[in-house]
Structure formats: structure tokens, C-alpha cells
Coordinates of C-alpha atoms in Angstrom, one line a residue:
Chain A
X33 CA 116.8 46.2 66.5
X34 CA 116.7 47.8 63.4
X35 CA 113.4 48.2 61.3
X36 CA 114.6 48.5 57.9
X37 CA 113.0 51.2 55.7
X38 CA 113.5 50.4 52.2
X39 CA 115.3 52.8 51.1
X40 CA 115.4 53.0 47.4
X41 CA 119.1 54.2 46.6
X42 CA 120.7 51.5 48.7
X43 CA 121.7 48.1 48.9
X44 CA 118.8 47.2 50.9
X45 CA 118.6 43.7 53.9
X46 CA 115.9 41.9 55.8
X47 CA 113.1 43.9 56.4
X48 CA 113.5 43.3 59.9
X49 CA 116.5 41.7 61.6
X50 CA 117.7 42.2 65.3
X51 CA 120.4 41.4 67.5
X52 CA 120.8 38.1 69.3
X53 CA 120.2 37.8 72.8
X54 CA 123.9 37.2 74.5
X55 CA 123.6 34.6 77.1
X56 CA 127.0 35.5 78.9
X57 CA 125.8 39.2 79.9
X58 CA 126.0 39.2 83.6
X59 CA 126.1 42.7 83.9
X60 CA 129.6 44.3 83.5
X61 CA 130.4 46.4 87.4
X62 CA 132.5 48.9 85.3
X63 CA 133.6 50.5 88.9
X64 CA 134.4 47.2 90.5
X65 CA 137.0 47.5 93.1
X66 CA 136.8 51.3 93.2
X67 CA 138.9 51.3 89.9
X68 CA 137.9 51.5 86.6
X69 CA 138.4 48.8 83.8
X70 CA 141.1 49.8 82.1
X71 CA 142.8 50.9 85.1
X72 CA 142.9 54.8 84.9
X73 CA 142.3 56.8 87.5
X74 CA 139.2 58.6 88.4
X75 CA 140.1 61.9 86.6
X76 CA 142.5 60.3 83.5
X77 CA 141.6 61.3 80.3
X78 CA 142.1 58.5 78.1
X79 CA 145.3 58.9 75.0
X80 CA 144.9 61.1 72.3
X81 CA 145.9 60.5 68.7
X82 CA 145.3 63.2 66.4
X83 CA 146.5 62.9 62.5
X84 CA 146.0 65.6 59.9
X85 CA 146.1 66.5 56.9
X86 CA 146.1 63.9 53.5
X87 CA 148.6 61.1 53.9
X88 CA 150.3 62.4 51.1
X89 CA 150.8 66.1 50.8
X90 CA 152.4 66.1 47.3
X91 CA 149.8 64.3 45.2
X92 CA 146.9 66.3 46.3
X93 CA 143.2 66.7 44.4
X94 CA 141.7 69.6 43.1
X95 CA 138.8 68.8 45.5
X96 CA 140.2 67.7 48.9
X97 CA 139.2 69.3 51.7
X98 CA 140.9 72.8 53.1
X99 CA 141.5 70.8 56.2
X100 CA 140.8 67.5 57.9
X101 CA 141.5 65.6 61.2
X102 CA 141.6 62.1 61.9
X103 CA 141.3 62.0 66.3
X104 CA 141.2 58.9 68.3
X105 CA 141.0 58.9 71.7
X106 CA 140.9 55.7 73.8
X107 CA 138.5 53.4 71.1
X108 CA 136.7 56.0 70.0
X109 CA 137.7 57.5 65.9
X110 CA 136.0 60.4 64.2
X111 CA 137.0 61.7 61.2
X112 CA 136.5 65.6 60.1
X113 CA 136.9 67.3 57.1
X114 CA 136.4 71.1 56.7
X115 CA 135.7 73.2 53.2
X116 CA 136.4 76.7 53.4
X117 CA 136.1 80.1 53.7
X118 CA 133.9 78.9 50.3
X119 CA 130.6 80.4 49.1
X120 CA 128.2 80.5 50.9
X121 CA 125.0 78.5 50.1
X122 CA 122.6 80.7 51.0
X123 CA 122.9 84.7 49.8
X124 CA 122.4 85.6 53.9
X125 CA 120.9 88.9 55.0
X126 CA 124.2 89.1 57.5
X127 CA 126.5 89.7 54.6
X128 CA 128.9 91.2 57.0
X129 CA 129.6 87.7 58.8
X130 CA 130.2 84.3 57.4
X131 CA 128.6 80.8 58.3
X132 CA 129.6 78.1 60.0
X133 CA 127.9 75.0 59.3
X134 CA 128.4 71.5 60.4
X135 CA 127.0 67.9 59.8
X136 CA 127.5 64.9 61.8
X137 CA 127.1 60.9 60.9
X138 CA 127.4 58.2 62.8
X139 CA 128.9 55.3 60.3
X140 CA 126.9 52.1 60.6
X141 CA 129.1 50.1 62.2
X142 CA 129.9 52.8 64.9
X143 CA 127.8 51.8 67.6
X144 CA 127.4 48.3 69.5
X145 CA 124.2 48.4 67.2
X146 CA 123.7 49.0 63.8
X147 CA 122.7 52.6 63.0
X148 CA 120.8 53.3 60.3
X149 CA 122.3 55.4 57.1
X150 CA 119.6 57.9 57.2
X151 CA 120.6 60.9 59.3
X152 CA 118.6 60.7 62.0
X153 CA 117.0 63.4 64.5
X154 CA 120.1 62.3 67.0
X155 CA 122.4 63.4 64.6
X156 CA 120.9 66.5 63.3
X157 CA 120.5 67.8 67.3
X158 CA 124.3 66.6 67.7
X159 CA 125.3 68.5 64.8
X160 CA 123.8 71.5 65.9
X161 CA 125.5 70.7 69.1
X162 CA 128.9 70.7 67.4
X163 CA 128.1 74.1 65.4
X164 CA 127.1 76.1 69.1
X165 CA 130.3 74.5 70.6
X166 CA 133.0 75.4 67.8
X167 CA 131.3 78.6 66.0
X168 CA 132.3 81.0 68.6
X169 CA 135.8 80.4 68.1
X170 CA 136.2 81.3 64.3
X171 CA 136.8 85.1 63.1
X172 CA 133.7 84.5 60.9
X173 CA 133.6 88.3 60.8
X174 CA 137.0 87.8 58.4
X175 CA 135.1 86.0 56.2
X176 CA 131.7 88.1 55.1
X177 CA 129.3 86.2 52.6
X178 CA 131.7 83.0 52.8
X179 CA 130.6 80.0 54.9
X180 CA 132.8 77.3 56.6
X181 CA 131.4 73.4 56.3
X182 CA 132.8 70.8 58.5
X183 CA 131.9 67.1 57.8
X184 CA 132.1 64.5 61.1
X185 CA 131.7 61.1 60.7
X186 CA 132.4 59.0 63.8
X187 CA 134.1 55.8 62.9
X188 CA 133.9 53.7 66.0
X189 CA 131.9 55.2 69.3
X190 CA 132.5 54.9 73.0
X191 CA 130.6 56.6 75.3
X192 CA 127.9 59.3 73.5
X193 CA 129.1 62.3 75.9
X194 CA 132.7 61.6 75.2
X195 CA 131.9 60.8 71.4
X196 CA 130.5 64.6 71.4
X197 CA 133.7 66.0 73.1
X198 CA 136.2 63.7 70.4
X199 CA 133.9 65.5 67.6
X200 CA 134.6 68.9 69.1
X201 CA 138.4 68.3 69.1
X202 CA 138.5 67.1 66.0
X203 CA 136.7 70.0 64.1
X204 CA 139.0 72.2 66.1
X205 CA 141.9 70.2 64.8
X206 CA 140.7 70.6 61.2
X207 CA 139.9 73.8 61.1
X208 CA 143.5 74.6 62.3
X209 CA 144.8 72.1 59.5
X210 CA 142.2 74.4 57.2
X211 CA 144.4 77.7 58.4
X212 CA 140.7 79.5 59.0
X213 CA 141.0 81.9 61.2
X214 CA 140.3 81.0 65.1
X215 CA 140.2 82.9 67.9
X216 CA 141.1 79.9 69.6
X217 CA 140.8 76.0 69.2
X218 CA 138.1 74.7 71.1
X219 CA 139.0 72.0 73.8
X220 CA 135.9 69.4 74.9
X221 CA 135.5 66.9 77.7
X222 CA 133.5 65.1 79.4
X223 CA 132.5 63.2 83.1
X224 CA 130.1 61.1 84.0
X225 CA 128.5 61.3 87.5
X226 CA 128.8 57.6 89.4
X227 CA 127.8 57.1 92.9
X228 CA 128.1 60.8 94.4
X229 CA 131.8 60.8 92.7
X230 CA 132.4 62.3 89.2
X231 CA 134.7 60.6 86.7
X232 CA 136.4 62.1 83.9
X233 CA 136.1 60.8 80.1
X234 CA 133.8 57.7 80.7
X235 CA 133.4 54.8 78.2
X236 CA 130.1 53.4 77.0
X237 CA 129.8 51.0 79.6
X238 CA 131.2 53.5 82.7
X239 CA 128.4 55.7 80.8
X240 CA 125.4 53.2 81.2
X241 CA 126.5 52.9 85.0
X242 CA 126.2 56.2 85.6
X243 CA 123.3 58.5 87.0
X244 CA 124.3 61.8 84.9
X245 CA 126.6 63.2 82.4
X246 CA 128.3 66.9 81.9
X247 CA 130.0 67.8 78.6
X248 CA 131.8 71.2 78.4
X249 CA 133.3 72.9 75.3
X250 CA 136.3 75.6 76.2
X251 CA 138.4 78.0 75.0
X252 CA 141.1 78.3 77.7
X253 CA 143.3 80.9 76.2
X254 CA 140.3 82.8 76.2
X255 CA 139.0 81.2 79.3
X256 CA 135.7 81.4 77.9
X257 CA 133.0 78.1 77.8
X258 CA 131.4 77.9 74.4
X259 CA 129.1 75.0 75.1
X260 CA 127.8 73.0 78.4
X261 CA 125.2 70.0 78.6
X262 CA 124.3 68.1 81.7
X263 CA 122.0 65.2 81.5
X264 CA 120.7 63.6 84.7
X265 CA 119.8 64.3 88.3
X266 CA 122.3 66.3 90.3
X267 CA 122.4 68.9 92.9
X268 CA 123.6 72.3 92.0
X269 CA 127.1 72.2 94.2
X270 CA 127.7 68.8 92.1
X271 CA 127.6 70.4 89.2
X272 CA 129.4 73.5 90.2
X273 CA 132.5 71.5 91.3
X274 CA 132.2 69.1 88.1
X275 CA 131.9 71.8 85.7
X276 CA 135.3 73.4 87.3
X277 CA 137.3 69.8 87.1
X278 CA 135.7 69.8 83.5
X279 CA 137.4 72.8 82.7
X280 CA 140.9 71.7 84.3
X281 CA 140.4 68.5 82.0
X282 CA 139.6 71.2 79.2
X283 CA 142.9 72.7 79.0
X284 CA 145.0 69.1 79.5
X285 CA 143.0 68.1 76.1
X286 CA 143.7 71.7 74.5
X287 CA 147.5 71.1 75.1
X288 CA 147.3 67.6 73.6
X289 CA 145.4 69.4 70.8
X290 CA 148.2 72.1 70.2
X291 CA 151.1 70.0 71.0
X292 CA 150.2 67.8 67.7
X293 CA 149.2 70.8 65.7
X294 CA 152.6 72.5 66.3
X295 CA 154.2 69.2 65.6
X296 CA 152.5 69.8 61.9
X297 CA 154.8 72.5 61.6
X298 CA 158.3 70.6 62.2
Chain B
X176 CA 157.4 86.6 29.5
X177 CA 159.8 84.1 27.6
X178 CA 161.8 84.6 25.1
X179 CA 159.3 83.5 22.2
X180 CA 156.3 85.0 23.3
X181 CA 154.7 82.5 25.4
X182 CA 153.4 83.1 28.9
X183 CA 155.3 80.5 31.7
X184 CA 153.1 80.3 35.1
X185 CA 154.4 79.0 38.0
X186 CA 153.5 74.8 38.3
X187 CA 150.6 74.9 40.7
X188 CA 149.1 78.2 39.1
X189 CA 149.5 76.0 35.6
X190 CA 148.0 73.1 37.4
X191 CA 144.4 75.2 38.5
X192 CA 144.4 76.7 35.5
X193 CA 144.8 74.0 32.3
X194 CA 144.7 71.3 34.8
X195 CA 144.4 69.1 31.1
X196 CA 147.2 70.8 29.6
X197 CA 149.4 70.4 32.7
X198 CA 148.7 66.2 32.9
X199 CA 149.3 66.1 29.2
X200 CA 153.0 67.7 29.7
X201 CA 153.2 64.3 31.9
X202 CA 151.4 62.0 29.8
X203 CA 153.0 62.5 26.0
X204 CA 156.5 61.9 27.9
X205 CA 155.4 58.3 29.4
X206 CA 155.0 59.4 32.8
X207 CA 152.7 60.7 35.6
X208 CA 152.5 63.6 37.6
X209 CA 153.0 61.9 40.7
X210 CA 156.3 60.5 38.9
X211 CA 154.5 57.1 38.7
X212 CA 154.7 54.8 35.5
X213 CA 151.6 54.4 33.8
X214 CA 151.3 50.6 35.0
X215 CA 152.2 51.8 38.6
X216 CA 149.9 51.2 41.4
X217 CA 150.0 53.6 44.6
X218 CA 151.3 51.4 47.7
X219 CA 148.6 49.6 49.2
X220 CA 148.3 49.2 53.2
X221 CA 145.2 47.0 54.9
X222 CA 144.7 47.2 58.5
X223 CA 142.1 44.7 59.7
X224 CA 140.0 44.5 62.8
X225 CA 140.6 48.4 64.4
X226 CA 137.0 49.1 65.2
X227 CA 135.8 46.9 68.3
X228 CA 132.4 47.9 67.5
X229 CA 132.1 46.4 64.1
X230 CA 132.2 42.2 63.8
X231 CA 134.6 42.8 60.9
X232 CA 136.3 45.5 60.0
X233 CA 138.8 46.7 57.6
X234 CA 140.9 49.8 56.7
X235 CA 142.3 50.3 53.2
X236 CA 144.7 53.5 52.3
X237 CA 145.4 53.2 48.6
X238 CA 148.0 56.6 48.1
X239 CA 145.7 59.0 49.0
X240 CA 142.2 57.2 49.2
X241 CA 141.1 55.9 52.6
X242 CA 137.9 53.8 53.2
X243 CA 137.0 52.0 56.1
X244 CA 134.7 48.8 55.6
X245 CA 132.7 47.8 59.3
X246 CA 130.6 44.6 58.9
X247 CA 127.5 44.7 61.7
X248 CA 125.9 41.1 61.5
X249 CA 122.2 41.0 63.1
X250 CA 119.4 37.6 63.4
X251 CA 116.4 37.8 60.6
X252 CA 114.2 35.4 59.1
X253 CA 115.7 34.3 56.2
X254 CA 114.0 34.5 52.4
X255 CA 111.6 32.0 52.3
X256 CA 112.7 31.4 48.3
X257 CA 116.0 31.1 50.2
X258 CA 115.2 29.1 53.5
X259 CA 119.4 28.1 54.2
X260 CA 120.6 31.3 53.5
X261 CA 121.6 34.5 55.2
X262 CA 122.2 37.9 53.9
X263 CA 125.5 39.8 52.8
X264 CA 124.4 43.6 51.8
X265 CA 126.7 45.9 50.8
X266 CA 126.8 49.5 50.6
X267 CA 129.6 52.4 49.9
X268 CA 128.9 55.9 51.0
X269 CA 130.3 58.6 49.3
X270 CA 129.7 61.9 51.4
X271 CA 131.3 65.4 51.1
X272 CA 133.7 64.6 53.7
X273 CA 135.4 62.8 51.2
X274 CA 135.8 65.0 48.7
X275 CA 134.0 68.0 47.0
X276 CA 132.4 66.6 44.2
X277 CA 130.2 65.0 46.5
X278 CA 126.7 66.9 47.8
X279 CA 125.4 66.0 51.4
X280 CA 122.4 63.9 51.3
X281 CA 121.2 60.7 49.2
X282 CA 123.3 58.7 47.8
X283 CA 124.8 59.9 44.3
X284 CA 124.3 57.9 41.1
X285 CA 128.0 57.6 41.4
X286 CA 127.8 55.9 45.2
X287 CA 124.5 54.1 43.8
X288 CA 126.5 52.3 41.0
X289 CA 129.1 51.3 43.4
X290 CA 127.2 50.0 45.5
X291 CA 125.0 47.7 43.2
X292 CA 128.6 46.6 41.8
X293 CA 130.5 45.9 44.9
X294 CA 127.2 43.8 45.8
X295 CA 127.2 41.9 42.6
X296 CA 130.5 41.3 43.5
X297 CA 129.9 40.1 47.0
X298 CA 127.7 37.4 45.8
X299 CA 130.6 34.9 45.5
X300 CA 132.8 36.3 48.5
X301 CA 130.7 33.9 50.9
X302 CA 128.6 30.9 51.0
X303 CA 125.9 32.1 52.2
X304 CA 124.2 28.7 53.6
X305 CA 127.2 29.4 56.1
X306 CA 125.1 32.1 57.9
X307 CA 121.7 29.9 58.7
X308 CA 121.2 29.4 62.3
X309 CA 118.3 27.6 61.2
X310 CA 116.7 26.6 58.4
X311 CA 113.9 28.3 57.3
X312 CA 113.5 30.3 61.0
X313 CA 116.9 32.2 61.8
X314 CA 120.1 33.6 59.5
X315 CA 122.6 35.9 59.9
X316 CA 122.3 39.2 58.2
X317 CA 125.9 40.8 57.4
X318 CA 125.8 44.5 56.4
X319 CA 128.6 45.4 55.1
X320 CA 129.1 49.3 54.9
X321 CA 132.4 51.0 53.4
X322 CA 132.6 55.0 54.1
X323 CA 134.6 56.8 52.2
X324 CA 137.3 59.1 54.3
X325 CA 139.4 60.3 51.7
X326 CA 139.0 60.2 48.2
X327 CA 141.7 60.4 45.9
X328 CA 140.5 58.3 42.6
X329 CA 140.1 54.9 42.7
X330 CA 137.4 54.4 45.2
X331 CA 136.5 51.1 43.9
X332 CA 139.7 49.2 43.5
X333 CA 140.3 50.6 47.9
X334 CA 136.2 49.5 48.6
X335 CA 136.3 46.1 47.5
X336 CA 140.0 45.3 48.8
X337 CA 138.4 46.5 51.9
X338 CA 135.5 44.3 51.6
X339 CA 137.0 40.9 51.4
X340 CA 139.5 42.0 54.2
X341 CA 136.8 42.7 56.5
X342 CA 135.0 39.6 55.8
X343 CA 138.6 37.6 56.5
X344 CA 138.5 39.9 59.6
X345 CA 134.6 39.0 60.4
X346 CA 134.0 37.1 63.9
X347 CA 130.1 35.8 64.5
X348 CA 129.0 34.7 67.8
X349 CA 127.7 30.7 67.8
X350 CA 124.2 31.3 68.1
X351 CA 121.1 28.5 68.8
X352 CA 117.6 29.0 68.1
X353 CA 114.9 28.3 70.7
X354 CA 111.6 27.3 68.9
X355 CA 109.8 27.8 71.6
X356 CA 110.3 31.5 72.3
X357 CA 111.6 32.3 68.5
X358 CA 114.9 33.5 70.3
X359 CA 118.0 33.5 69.4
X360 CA 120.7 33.2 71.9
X361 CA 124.5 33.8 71.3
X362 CA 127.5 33.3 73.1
X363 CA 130.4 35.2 73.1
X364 CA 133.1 33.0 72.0
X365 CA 133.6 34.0 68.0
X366 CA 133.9 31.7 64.9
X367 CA 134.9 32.5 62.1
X368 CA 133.3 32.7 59.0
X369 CA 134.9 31.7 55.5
X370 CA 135.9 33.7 52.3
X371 CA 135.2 31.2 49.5
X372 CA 136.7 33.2 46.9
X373 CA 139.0 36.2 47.2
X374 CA 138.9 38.6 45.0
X375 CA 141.6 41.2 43.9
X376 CA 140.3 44.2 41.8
X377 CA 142.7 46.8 39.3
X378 CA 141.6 49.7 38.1
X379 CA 142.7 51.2 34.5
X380 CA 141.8 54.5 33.5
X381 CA 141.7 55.6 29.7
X382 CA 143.3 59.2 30.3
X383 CA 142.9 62.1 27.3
X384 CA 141.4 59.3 24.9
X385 CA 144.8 57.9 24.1
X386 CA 146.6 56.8 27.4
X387 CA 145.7 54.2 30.0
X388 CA 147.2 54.7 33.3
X389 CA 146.4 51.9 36.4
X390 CA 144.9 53.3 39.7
X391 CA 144.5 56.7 38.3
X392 CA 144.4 59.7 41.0
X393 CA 141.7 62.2 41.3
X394 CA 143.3 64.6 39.4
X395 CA 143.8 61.9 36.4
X396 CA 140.5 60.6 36.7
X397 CA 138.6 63.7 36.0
X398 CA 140.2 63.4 32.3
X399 CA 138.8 60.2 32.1
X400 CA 136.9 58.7 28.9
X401 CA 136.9 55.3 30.0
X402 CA 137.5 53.1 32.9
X403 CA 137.9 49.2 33.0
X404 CA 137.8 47.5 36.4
X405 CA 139.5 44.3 36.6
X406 CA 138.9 41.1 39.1
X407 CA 140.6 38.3 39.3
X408 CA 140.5 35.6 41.9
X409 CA 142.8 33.9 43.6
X410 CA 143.2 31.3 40.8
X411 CA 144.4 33.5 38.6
X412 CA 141.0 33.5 36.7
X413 CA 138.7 36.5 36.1
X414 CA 136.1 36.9 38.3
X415 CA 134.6 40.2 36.7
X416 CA 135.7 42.8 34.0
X417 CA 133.6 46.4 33.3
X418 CA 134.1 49.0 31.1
X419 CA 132.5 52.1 31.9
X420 CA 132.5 55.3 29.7
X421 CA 132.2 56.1 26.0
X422 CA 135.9 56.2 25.2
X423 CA 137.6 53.2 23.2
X424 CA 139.8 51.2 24.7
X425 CA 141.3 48.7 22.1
X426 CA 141.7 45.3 22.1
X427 CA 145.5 45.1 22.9
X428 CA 145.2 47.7 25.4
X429 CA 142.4 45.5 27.0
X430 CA 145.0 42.1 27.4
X431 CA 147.9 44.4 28.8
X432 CA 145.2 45.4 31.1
X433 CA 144.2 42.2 32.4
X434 CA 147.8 40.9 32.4
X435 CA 148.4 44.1 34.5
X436 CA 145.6 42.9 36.9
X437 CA 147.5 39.5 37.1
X438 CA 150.4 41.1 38.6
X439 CA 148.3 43.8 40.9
X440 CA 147.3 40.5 42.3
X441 CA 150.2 39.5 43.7
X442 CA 150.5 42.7 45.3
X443 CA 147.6 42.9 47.0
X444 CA 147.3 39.0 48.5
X445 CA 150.5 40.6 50.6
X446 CA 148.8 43.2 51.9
X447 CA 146.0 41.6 52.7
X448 CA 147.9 38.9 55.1

């Protein structure tokens, strides 16, 4: 349901319109059969696409981004474009380090309901979220008094944990695309805990089945985890082996990640 | 240094730094920078229905300039001035990922004026009687919202072109109304919902006061003095013409315009199949 604010710079609807009630929901068993819906095994990460850069390298503006990234993986598409090493906004006390700052939007049309335009508290937290995860990677100490801006908007979302994790790939994407400077890109996946068994990369339906959900953020060549969130009721051996397969799924996604970067290059 | 005196830059350097000078060398010999002619269009490409999440859905990439238009349709009560009617709302959003000229936050004037025009626009894209469920108690409100992912000039001509191909694209459940609990129900099996009129937009820039280029790039469009957007609809008849910006455009460059538009049209009813 969405309660409409008016919102004076916008097209505006209804004051209050909702979604119908679907009479053919029977409820979907997304682990019917012991196999998942679209038939991939219990620790497949679903296909990656990854495009960057403009679509046209010759006819570029004067105000394009450094970088960008356009990732899909499975149904899920988020879009990323990066500014920088530029300015920074704010003359920082730190003038020996740069900034690294990054939004997040969810389009409207990106969830099974309709988000509103204003950026809400969900986003902000997500976007700080994607700043924790990614900042540790760039040599913001090679660029003092500048600050690096990414912009995420997620086109079309499938599963919130895994939505967080495409984000996270695709800033790391851009920023290579930008040519900042990174320690290392930043791989992310996630699992998605489902009767006492954990399964990698869930869809938003495999997500609303399950009891809990682990996203980790790693730099494998580094083999160091920039960013970890579990939500749910586990038990801490659980979590010690799914962070571990996490990780493994971590580097699969990082060499997906490179292997289209390098192929940039050809 | 030349021969006689003059300073010769490398093109890209020249380009940053007279970027007026440098379209001008283009311009005064009846071509573009891009190597386009000045009635060129970029190629068009329309994908329809990618995002699963969206009831209608459209991508456009116009050269450079991606949008994405996603149509989310939802139950309200409809006007009461207005009791067989649903709603069709449209909004563009124009947000630094775009392009640098834009500042995170509200809505520029820029994406404000879009907006209200691409909705004055909509208001003949659909009958709108065709989204009651029931008169006076249930209608179907269509938001249609087109974000921005690239943006290499000519944001309009792409949002609109998007617009009508997500509406073509645009699946609504059948839904019933139950007057006793104020519900309504829907089923799952899609219908489609009609385009009355199509609409094809071009886009003419008046570059440096003197030349008018079609579908100009970013690069062109920040030497703008005018701009005249041009609709026609699939009759061949104009739907909408506006001129925006204090330079004049005169009366003969107006009817090559619209002829212009004509043939554009052409172009993009292929794409959009």
C-alpha cells in the first residue's frame, strides 16, 4: 500500500491506492522437492552479466561519469555510476585522506510493490551499508581532500540480501571502470538459511521462506572481509560454517567480476 | 607552435578547453562531431518488458542516453469529478547518476518540466475509462516512472519513446470488486490494455544561434539557444510542438523541422515493434 504524500515537485496520483488482493496465491513452496525453482543447486550462484562503461566510447559528454556499471545477476539489475577522485564537498578536517561516499535508490518499479521516490530510511541505512562494504578497498589515502561519489540505483530487485550483494559488485565494477585506485575489488554474496540447510544467492521468494539471512562483503586477494550482516535466529556453529561457504561463493563472484573487467581490456 | 603564430592543441585538450570553438570547427562545415548530418538521428533500440517486477516496462538507448520506463499499476478510488476513470501519472527522474549536471536530492526544475510535459503528453496515450474496475468505487492507478541511466542529450525524445512502449508492453490483472468488503480481487491471468494514440517525438536543437541539428548530444546541447520538440501521431498529424529557449528559430527552419519529425517517425514505429 502506498500512502501517497503529496509531494510538490512531482507528478503526483491517488492519495491513496493499494494493491489488489490476488486470488490465485496459494502459497509458492520455493523448496518443493528438495530443489529450488529454477533448478540450481543448493550452493549455485545465479549468472552474472556485468556491462561497463557508456555504450559508446567515442561520443562521450563532458559530464558522464568517471565510471559506471550496469550488473545483472539472475533478475535482479542495478545500475552504478561513480564521479571521481573530484572535490570534495565538505573542506574535511582529515585532509590527508579522501571520502568515499555512496547513495542508493531503489527505482519505483523495482520491487513487487511500488516504492516511493522519496529516499527512504531503508535506503539511507543500505547506502551506508554499501559505503562500510566498498570503502576499505580504495587507496583513499592517494587521493587527500578529493572524495569519490558512487550513485546505485536498482532497476529491478530480487531478493533484499542478494540485491545488497549485486550493489556491492557493481560499485566494485565501476570503480574499476573509474580507474580509482583499489586495493582490491570487493566481491559480495549472499545465503539464506532454510530448514537447518543454507542456500546460496536466494530469490525473493526462497528469501520470504527462509528463517535467516547472511550477506558477506570480501576482498579475497586480500583475504580480508569488509562487511558481514546476519539477520535471523541461528546458532553460532551455523553461522561459522555459512560465513566460510559465503566466502568460497565470494571468490567464484570476484572471478566473474575480473573476468569481465579484463575482458574491457581486449 | 605553427607556422603563423597560432597555438594547435591536441583534439581532446581543444575540446575541454573552447569546447564552443571546437563544435563550431564542425558546425560552419555542415557536419557534427560525431560525424553525423545535422538532420541525423542517433540509432534508436527499444527493449520492452525486461523488468518482471514492473506491469510494463520499457528500455530506450538513444546513442548514448539510456532510460528505463517501469509502469507499477495499484487499486484507488477513482476522482469523484471523474467517477469511470483511472489514473496514468508520470514522472522522469533525473539524478546524478545520470550525469553531472544533476545534484542528488529533489527533483530539478529541469526533471520538473519534464515531467509535467511528458504527463501532458500522456493524457491522450490511453483512454482512461479503460482502467475503471468499477464505477465510481475502484480504478486502476498506473504510475509510470522513467529513470534516467545515462544521459547524453536528448532525454525527452528517449523518455517518451519509452513511455508509450511500456504502455504497449503494460499487462493488468482482470480484477472484480466486492461491494461487500470494498475489496478488490485479481487474478493472475493478464490483459492487455490499449495505446489509443502513439506518439513519436523529435527533438531539434538550435546550436550557436545559427544551426539546427536533430537529437542533439550533450556536448551540443550545452550550446543550445533554442529547442523545439516535435510529436506527431501515428497519422501523420501533430500531436504537440514546443519551443523552449530565447533563441529564434525561423519560420522555414520550423517546416524542415516538422517534416524532419515526419520521417523520424518512420523510424521509430520500427523500433518500437
Amino acid at each position: 500500500m502506498s500512502l501517497n504524500i503529496t509531494d510538490r515537485r512531482r507528478i503526483n496520483g491517488p492519495q491513496r491506492s493499494v494493491e489488489p488482493v490476488y486470488t490465485t496465491t496459494s502459497p509458492v513452496d520455493a523448496f518443493a522437492a528438495g530443489g529450488r525453482m529454477d533448478g540450481r543447486a543448493l550452493d549455485q550462484v545465479r549468472p552474472i552479466f556485468i556491462k561497463t562503461g557508456p555504450l559508446d566510447a567515442q561520443s562521450l559528454s563532458a559530464a558522464a561519469p568517471s565510471g559506471s556499471a550496469y550488473y545483472e545477476q539472475g533478475k535482479i539489475r542495478v545500475s552504478c555510476a561513480v564521479y571521481g577522485p573530484r572535490q570534495g564537498r565538505k573542506s574535511s578536517n582529515n585532509a590527508r585522506m579522501g571520502t568515499f561516499d555512496c547513495d542508493f535508490k531503489y527505482a519505483p518499479f523495482s520491487c513487487s510493490w511500488k516504492r516511493s521516490h522519496v529516499k527512504t530510511s531503508d535506503e539511507k541505512e543500505i547506502a551506508l551499508m554499501l559505503e562500510q562494504a566498498v570503502a576499505p578497498a580504495i587507496r583513499l589515502d592517494a587521493y587527500p581532500k578529493a572524495s569519490v561519489d558512487a550513485f546505485v540505483t536498482v532497476i529491478e530487485s530480487d531478493g533484499k540480501a542478494a540485491t545488497i550483494a549485486a550493489a556491492i559488485n557493481c560499485i566494485s565494477a565501476a570503480l574499476a571502470d573509474a580507474g580509482i585506485e583499489l586495493y582490491d575489488s570487493v566481491a559480495a554474496c549472499s545465503m539464506s538459511l532454510h530448514s537447518e540447510q543454507w542456500v546460496s544467492d536466494c530469490s525473493q521468494i526462497e528469501e520470504n521462506a527462509s528463517s535467516c539471512s547472511l550477506l558477506v562483503a570480501r576482498m579475497p586477494s586480500a583475504d580480508e572481509v569488509t562487511y558481514l550482516l546476519q539477520h535471523g535466529k541461528t546458532t553460532p556453529e551455523q553461522t561459522q560454517q555459512a560465513i566460510q561457504t559465503c566466502a568460497n561463493d565470494c571468490t567464484r563472484v570476484y572471478a566473474v567480476i575480473c573476468r569481465y573487467l579484463q575482458a574491457t581490456l581486449e | 607552435m605553427g607556422e603563423t603564430g597560432q597555438v594547435t592543441f591536441a583534439m581532446q585538450t581543444f575540446e575541454r578547453i573552447h569546447p564552443v570553438e571546437f563544435q563550431r570547427r564542425f558546425l560552419s562545415q555542415s557536419t557534427r562531431h560525431t560525424g553525423r548530418e545535422f538532420m541525423q538521428f542517433r540509432s534508436l533500440q527499444v527493449i520492452k518488458g525486461a523488468i518482471s517486477t514492473a506491469q510494463g516496462s520499457a528500455t530506450v538507448r538513444l546513442g548514448n542516453t539510456t532510460v528505463v520506463c517501469g509502469i507499477k499499476a495499484e487499486v484507488c478510488e477513482p476522482d469523484v469529478k471523474t467517477p469511470s476513470s483511472g489514473y496514468l501519472t508520470t514522472n522522469i527522474e533525473l539524478s546524478p547518476m545520470c550525469s553531472a549536471r544533476f545534484r542528488p536530492g529533489a527533483p530539478s526544475d529541469e526533471a520538473q518540466v519534464a515531467s509535467e510535459h511528458i504527463h501532458r503528453l500522456s493524457a491522450h496515450l490511453l483512454d482512461l475509462t479503460h482502467l475503471c474496475i468499477e464505477k465510481g468505487r475502484a480504478a486502476w492507478s498506473l504510475s509510470a516512472d522513467i529513470v534516467c541511466l545515462k544521459h547524453d542529450g536528448n532525454v525527452l525524445d528517449a523518455a517518451v519513446i519509452a513511455l508509450v512502449a511500456a504502455l504497449e508492453d503494460l499487462r493488468l490483472p482482470r480484477a472484480e470488486f466486492d461491494s461487500a468488503t470494498g475489496m478488490v480481487s485479481a487474478e493472475r491471468t493478464m490483459g492487455h490494455v490499449e495505446v489509443q494514440r502513439r506518439l513519436f517525438p523529435a527533438t531539434f536543437t538550435l546550436v550557436d544561434d545559427v544551426y539546427v541539428v536533430a537529437d542533439a548530444d550533450d556536448a551540443e546541447e550545452q550550446m543550445a539557444a533554442a529547442s523545439l520538440l516535435v510529436v506527431m501521431d501515428a497519422d501523420g498529424k501533430l500531436a504537440n510542438i514546443w519551443k523552449r529557449g530565447a533563441g529564434v528559430m525561423s519560420k522555414e527552419n520550423i517546416e524542415l523541422c516538422v517534416q524532419a519529425a515526419g520521417v523520424r517517425m518512420a523510424e521509430i514505429a520500427k523500433a518500437l515493434q
